[in-house]
Amino acid sequence: MLQEEEIGSNLFALTRKVPLALPDGSTGLVGIILASVTPNVHLKDAETTYDTLSLASGDHLRQLNESLSKRARELESCLTLAELKQQATLEIAHTDVTTGLKNRLGFEAELAAAIHGAEATGKRFGVAFIDVDRFKQINDRYGHATGDLVLSTVGKRLSELPDIFAVARWGGDEFALLTELPNIGQAALLEGFEDAHRYTFRPVKGDHRRINISGSVGISVYPQDATCSDDLMRYADMALMVAKRQGRGRVLPFDAHINDAMSRRLQIIRDLPDADPPPPPPAPLPPCATARPDTAMAPASAAVRARAFSFSIAFVSCLEDAVCAPARPACALPSLRTLALIADTVLTDQA
């Protein structure tokens, strides 16, 4: 077995130990020097230099690692800050300033997420459009600060309703919300909507006064009425329009009758000419309108006249909204009523 031993000052030997029998009968070891080496001074300096450089490299590597770690933490902090700013910007873009609710953009995102979730779970939900009735009169009478108070109060009350998972200010005096729908009958469901309506449109207290408010609500249901966001919002808006035309202050779910009525109305509006109609020529009243009191009207004629009258009223209503509003001359309404009478007469004669 070879061993390296120091046999003198700065002198090293390569030895091998072998057993040797001594005269007294004992056994010992004898070291045989195979080679001796005197270390080179330059080699020792090189080792010292290597050790010094190794220590310096280790320090440099440690400093480099610390610098990289610090830079990584700085970049991570900058990235986190950028994400927070982006989230805050997105939140601002989706929030209404006056009420603190979501705005139209935020509501559309919530509706898209609700549809995606309902497709997976099969649950239904409702889309409601809510309008504060005669809100302009509140602004004109009490001022815009009070109007903002009314809007904020209505928004807060809508957010407090049970089963509501998204509320937004759609624009102006109109709100939109998404609500879960329990598995109950239509009558019980409508009763729940009525209770929510009464809770939301209680009087508002502000500036030492009590402000009475009312609202109209239109509702569509996923997937009963539609499965895409555009149709759900359009149908809820249709129901809201009909609710306001029926006298305001009511809740109206969308149904096929509303769709048919609005389709007829839109068709009339599309068919109206761009210019105001010329003054109609004078026309005699139809026979049934000038008949003597003792003359009975045939049932068929009465039914025809009822249908014609219904059409003429719808026609005039559309004309008032689409042609003459907002600046209609004082003589416009009498002319429109005359036009309705002519339409009534023509339809009756044709029938």
PDB file of N, CA and C in Angstrom, residues 264-318:
ATOM      1  N   ARG A 264     -95.013  44.192 -35.097  1.00  0.00           N
ATOM      2  CA  ARG A 264     -95.944  44.988 -35.899  1.00  0.00           C
ATOM      3  C   ARG A 264     -95.583  46.469 -35.817  1.00  0.00           C
ATOM      4  N   ARG A 265     -95.236  46.903 -34.634  1.00  0.00           N
ATOM      5  CA  ARG A 265     -94.894  48.318 -34.455  1.00  0.00           C
ATOM      6  C   ARG A 265     -93.652  48.689 -35.262  1.00  0.00           C
ATOM      7  N   LEU A 266     -92.640  47.839 -35.198  1.00  0.00           N
ATOM      8  CA  LEU A 266     -91.417  48.117 -35.953  1.00  0.00           C
ATOM      9  C   LEU A 266     -91.670  48.078 -37.451  1.00  0.00           C
ATOM     10  N   GLN A 267     -92.555  47.180 -37.879  1.00  0.00           N
ATOM     11  CA  GLN A 267     -92.874  47.117 -39.304  1.00  0.00           C
ATOM     12  C   GLN A 267     -93.552  48.404 -39.757  1.00  0.00           C
ATOM     13  N   ILE A 268     -94.464  48.931 -38.943  1.00  0.00           N
ATOM     14  CA  ILE A 268     -95.123  50.197 -39.286  1.00  0.00           C
ATOM     15  C   ILE A 268     -94.100  51.315 -39.377  1.00  0.00           C
ATOM     16  N   ILE A 269     -93.175  51.356 -38.406  1.00  0.00           N
ATOM     17  CA  ILE A 269     -92.160  52.409 -38.413  1.00  0.00           C
ATOM     18  C   ILE A 269     -91.269  52.296 -39.636  1.00  0.00           C
ATOM     19  N   ARG A 270     -90.904  51.069 -40.006  1.00  0.00           N
ATOM     20  CA  ARG A 270     -90.056  50.901 -41.194  1.00  0.00           C
ATOM     21  C   ARG A 270     -90.778  51.316 -42.461  1.00  0.00           C
ATOM     22  N   ASP A 271     -92.090  51.137 -42.478  1.00  0.00           N
ATOM     23  CA  ASP A 271     -92.865  51.463 -43.675  1.00  0.00           C
ATOM     24  C   ASP A 271     -93.204  52.940 -43.774  1.00  0.00           C
ATOM     25  N   LEU A 272     -92.993  53.710 -42.712  1.00  0.00           N
ATOM     26  CA  LEU A 272     -93.312  55.131 -42.767  1.00  0.00           C
ATOM     27  C   LEU A 272     -92.364  55.845 -43.720  1.00  0.00           C
ATOM     28  N   PRO A 273     -92.852  56.820 -44.484  1.00  0.00           N
ATOM     29  CA  PRO A 273     -91.956  57.602 -45.342  1.00  0.00           C
ATOM     30  C   PRO A 273     -91.078  58.510 -44.502  1.00  0.00           C
ATOM     31  N   ASP A 274     -89.958  58.919 -45.096  1.00  0.00           N
ATOM     32  CA  ASP A 274     -89.032  59.797 -44.385  1.00  0.00           C
ATOM     33  C   ASP A 274     -89.619  61.190 -44.179  1.00  0.00           C
ATOM     34  N   ALA A 275     -90.389  61.672 -45.134  1.00  0.00           N
ATOM     35  CA  ALA A 275     -90.951  63.023 -45.037  1.00  0.00           C
ATOM     36  C   ALA A 275     -92.308  62.982 -44.361  1.00  0.00           C
ATOM     37  N   ASP A 276     -92.736  64.148 -43.865  1.00  0.00           N
ATOM     38  CA  ASP A 276     -94.071  64.242 -43.285  1.00  0.00           C
ATOM     39  C   ASP A 276     -95.107  63.992 -44.373  1.00  0.00           C
ATOM     40  N   PRO A 277     -96.182  63.268 -44.061  1.00  0.00           N
ATOM     41  CA  PRO A 277     -97.197  63.001 -45.083  1.00  0.00           C
ATOM     42  C   PRO A 277     -97.917  64.286 -45.480  1.00  0.00           C
ATOM     43  N   PRO A 278     -98.328  64.389 -46.744  1.00  0.00           N
ATOM     44  CA  PRO A 278     -99.075  65.580 -47.174  1.00  0.00           C
ATOM     45  C   PRO A 278    -100.433  65.622 -46.498  1.00  0.00           C
ATOM     46  N   PRO A 279    -101.030  66.805 -46.434  1.00  0.00           N
ATOM     47  CA  PRO A 279    -102.362  66.899 -45.819  1.00  0.00           C
ATOM     48  C   PRO A 279    -103.341  65.992 -46.553  1.00  0.00           C
ATOM     49  N   PRO A 280    -104.087  65.168 -45.829  1.00  0.00           N
ATOM     50  CA  PRO A 280    -105.004  64.241 -46.502  1.00  0.00           C
ATOM     51  C   PRO A 280    -106.202  64.985 -47.085  1.00  0.00           C
ATOM     52  N   PRO A 281    -106.723  64.509 -48.199  1.00  0.00           N
ATOM     53  CA  PRO A 281    -107.930  65.125 -48.765  1.00  0.00           C
ATOM     54  C   PRO A 281    -109.130  64.829 -47.877  1.00  0.00           C
ATOM     55  N   PRO A 282    -110.094  65.706 -47.881  1.00  0.00           N
ATOM     56  CA  PRO A 282    -111.298  65.434 -47.075  1.00  0.00           C
ATOM     57  C   PRO A 282    -112.002  64.194 -47.579  1.00  0.00           C
ATOM     58  N   ALA A 283    -112.492  63.416 -46.660  1.00  0.00           N
ATOM     59  CA  ALA A 283    -113.174  62.179 -47.028  1.00  0.00           C
ATOM     60  C   ALA A 283    -114.429  62.051 -46.187  1.00  0.00           C
ATOM     61  N   PRO A 284    -115.505  61.583 -46.786  1.00  0.00           N
ATOM     62  CA  PRO A 284    -116.741  61.380 -46.014  1.00  0.00           C
ATOM     63  C   PRO A 284    -116.586  60.226 -45.042  1.00  0.00           C
ATOM     64  N   LEU A 285    -117.291  60.317 -43.969  1.00  0.00           N
ATOM     65  CA  LEU A 285    -117.269  59.227 -43.019  1.00  0.00           C
ATOM     66  C   LEU A 285    -117.927  58.003 -43.625  1.00  0.00           C
ATOM     67  N   PRO A 286    -117.485  56.814 -43.258  1.00  0.00           N
ATOM     68  CA  PRO A 286    -118.118  55.602 -43.788  1.00  0.00           C
ATOM     69  C   PRO A 286    -119.552  55.483 -43.288  1.00  0.00           C
ATOM     70  N   PRO A 287    -120.350  54.691 -44.001  1.00  0.00           N
ATOM     71  CA  PRO A 287    -121.777  54.583 -43.652  1.00  0.00           C
ATOM     72  C   PRO A 287    -122.016  54.181 -42.206  1.00  0.00           C
ATOM     73  N   CYS A 288    -121.193  53.276 -41.705  1.00  0.00           N
ATOM     74  CA  CYS A 288    -121.469  52.805 -40.350  1.00  0.00           C
ATOM     75  C   CYS A 288    -121.246  53.899 -39.324  1.00  0.00           C
ATOM     76  N   ALA A 289    -120.437  54.910 -39.651  1.00  0.00           N
ATOM     77  CA  ALA A 289    -120.209  56.000 -38.707  1.00  0.00           C
ATOM     78  C   ALA A 289    -121.319  57.033 -38.741  1.00  0.00           C
ATOM     79  N   THR A 290    -122.089  57.132 -39.880  1.00  0.00           N
ATOM     80  CA  THR A 290    -123.158  58.113 -39.998  1.00  0.00           C
ATOM     81  C   THR A 290    -124.534  57.463 -39.936  1.00  0.00           C
ATOM     82  N   ALA A 291    -124.554  56.201 -39.576  1.00  0.00           N
ATOM     83  CA  ALA A 291    -125.839  55.499 -39.538  1.00  0.00           C
ATOM     84  C   ALA A 291    -126.724  56.073 -38.443  1.00  0.00           C
ATOM     85  N   ARG A 292    -128.005  55.962 -38.647  1.00  0.00           N
ATOM     86  CA  ARG A 292    -128.949  56.457 -37.650  1.00  0.00           C
ATOM     87  C   ARG A 292    -128.863  55.600 -36.395  1.00  0.00           C
ATOM     88  N   PRO A 293    -129.181  56.188 -35.247  1.00  0.00           N
ATOM     89  CA  PRO A 293    -129.073  55.423 -34.001  1.00  0.00           C
ATOM     90  C   PRO A 293    -129.919  54.165 -34.003  1.00  0.00           C
ATOM     91  N   ASP A 294    -131.020  54.205 -34.768  1.00  0.00           N
ATOM     92  CA  ASP A 294    -131.883  53.029 -34.746  1.00  0.00           C
ATOM     93  C   ASP A 294    -131.442  51.984 -35.757  1.00  0.00           C
ATOM     94  N   THR A 295    -130.310  52.224 -36.432  1.00  0.00           N
ATOM     95  CA  THR A 295    -129.821  51.264 -37.421  1.00  0.00           C
ATOM     96  C   THR A 295    -128.773  50.391 -36.758  1.00  0.00           C
ATOM     97  N   ALA A 296    -128.985  49.092 -36.770  1.00  0.00           N
ATOM     98  CA  ALA A 296    -128.055  48.168 -36.132  1.00  0.00           C
ATOM     99  C   ALA A 296    -126.882  47.877 -37.058  1.00  0.00           C
ATOM    100  N   MET A 297    -125.679  47.795 -36.507  1.00  0.00           N
ATOM    101  CA  MET A 297    -124.488  47.484 -37.290  1.00  0.00           C
ATOM    102  C   MET A 297    -124.325  45.968 -37.338  1.00  0.00           C
ATOM    103  N   ALA A 298    -124.035  45.469 -38.512  1.00  0.00           N
ATOM    104  CA  ALA A 298    -123.847  44.030 -38.671  1.00  0.00           C
ATOM    105  C   ALA A 298    -122.657  43.573 -37.842  1.00  0.00           C
ATOM    106  N   PRO A 299    -122.710  42.383 -37.231  1.00  0.00           N
ATOM    107  CA  PRO A 299    -121.589  41.910 -36.417  1.00  0.00           C
ATOM    108  C   PRO A 299    -120.279  41.865 -37.190  1.00  0.00           C
ATOM    109  N   ALA A 300    -120.343  41.432 -38.464  1.00  0.00           N
ATOM    110  CA  ALA A 300    -119.109  41.348 -39.254  1.00  0.00           C
ATOM    111  C   ALA A 300    -118.506  42.722 -39.442  1.00  0.00           C
ATOM    112  N   SER A 301    -119.373  43.715 -39.723  1.00  0.00           N
ATOM    113  CA  SER A 301    -118.880  45.081 -39.916  1.00  0.00           C
ATOM    114  C   SER A 301    -118.262  45.617 -38.632  1.00  0.00           C
ATOM    115  N   ALA A 302    -118.858  45.297 -37.494  1.00  0.00           N
ATOM    116  CA  ALA A 302    -118.310  45.755 -36.214  1.00  0.00           C
ATOM    117  C   ALA A 302    -116.941  45.146 -35.955  1.00  0.00           C
ATOM    118  N   ALA A 303    -116.791  43.865 -36.280  1.00  0.00           N
ATOM    119  CA  ALA A 303    -115.497  43.210 -36.070  1.00  0.00           C
ATOM    120  C   ALA A 303    -114.432  43.811 -36.962  1.00  0.00           C
ATOM    121  N   VAL A 304    -114.797  44.072 -38.223  1.00  0.00           N
ATOM    122  CA  VAL A 304    -113.846  44.685 -39.155  1.00  0.00           C
ATOM    123  C   VAL A 304    -113.438  46.049 -38.656  1.00  0.00           C
ATOM    124  N   ARG A 305    -114.413  46.833 -38.208  1.00  0.00           N
ATOM    125  CA  ARG A 305    -114.114  48.181 -37.727  1.00  0.00           C
ATOM    126  C   ARG A 305    -113.212  48.113 -36.486  1.00  0.00           C
ATOM    127  N   ALA A 306    -113.420  47.147 -35.615  1.00  0.00           N
ATOM    128  CA  ALA A 306    -112.581  47.021 -34.425  1.00  0.00           C
ATOM    129  C   ALA A 306    -111.137  46.757 -34.808  1.00  0.00           C
ATOM    130  N   ARG A 307    -110.943  45.850 -35.795  1.00  0.00           N
ATOM    131  CA  ARG A 307    -109.576  45.568 -36.232  1.00  0.00           C
ATOM    132  C   ARG A 307    -108.959  46.784 -36.885  1.00  0.00           C
ATOM    133  N   ALA A 308    -109.738  47.489 -37.712  1.00  0.00           N
ATOM    134  CA  ALA A 308    -109.226  48.679 -38.391  1.00  0.00           C
ATOM    135  C   ALA A 308    -108.886  49.768 -37.387  1.00  0.00           C
ATOM    136  N   PHE A 309    -109.734  49.943 -36.388  1.00  0.00           N
ATOM    137  CA  PHE A 309    -109.479  50.972 -35.388  1.00  0.00           C
ATOM    138  C   PHE A 309    -108.200  50.666 -34.606  1.00  0.00           C
ATOM    139  N   SER A 310    -108.013  49.361 -34.283  1.00  0.00           N
ATOM    140  CA  SER A 310    -106.802  48.965 -33.571  1.00  0.00           C
ATOM    141  C   SER A 310    -105.567  49.279 -34.391  1.00  0.00           C
ATOM    142  N   PHE A 311    -105.630  49.005 -35.690  1.00  0.00           N
ATOM    143  CA  PHE A 311    -104.486  49.309 -36.552  1.00  0.00           C
ATOM    144  C   PHE A 311    -104.236  50.803 -36.606  1.00  0.00           C
ATOM    145  N   SER A 312    -105.309  51.585 -36.749  1.00  0.00           N
ATOM    146  CA  SER A 312    -105.124  53.025 -36.908  1.00  0.00           C
ATOM    147  C   SER A 312    -104.513  53.645 -35.663  1.00  0.00           C
ATOM    148  N   ILE A 313    -104.902  53.174 -34.480  1.00  0.00           N
ATOM    149  CA  ILE A 313    -104.321  53.698 -33.251  1.00  0.00           C
ATOM    150  C   ILE A 313    -102.830  53.381 -33.190  1.00  0.00           C
ATOM    151  N   ALA A 314    -102.469  52.135 -33.549  1.00  0.00           N
ATOM    152  CA  ALA A 314    -101.051  51.776 -33.569  1.00  0.00           C
ATOM    153  C   ALA A 314    -100.299  52.608 -34.583  1.00  0.00           C
ATOM    154  N   PHE A 315    -100.950  52.866 -35.730  1.00  0.00           N
ATOM    155  CA  PHE A 315    -100.324  53.652 -36.788  1.00  0.00           C
ATOM    156  C   PHE A 315    -100.046  55.070 -36.306  1.00  0.00           C
ATOM    157  N   VAL A 316    -101.021  55.672 -35.659  1.00  0.00           N
ATOM    158  CA  VAL A 316    -100.849  57.031 -35.156  1.00  0.00           C
ATOM    159  C   VAL A 316     -99.780  57.064 -34.072  1.00  0.00           C
ATOM    160  N   SER A 317     -99.770  56.061 -33.194  1.00  0.00           N
ATOM    161  CA  SER A 317     -98.768  56.030 -32.135  1.00  0.00           C
ATOM    162  C   SER A 317     -97.367  55.977 -32.702  1.00  0.00           C
ATOM    163  N   CYS A 318     -97.196  55.173 -33.744  1.00  0.00           N
ATOM    164  CA  CYS A 318     -95.885  55.085 -34.377  1.00  0.00           C
ATOM    165  C   CYS A 318     -95.520  56.389 -35.057  1.00  0.00           C
TER     166      CYS A 318
END
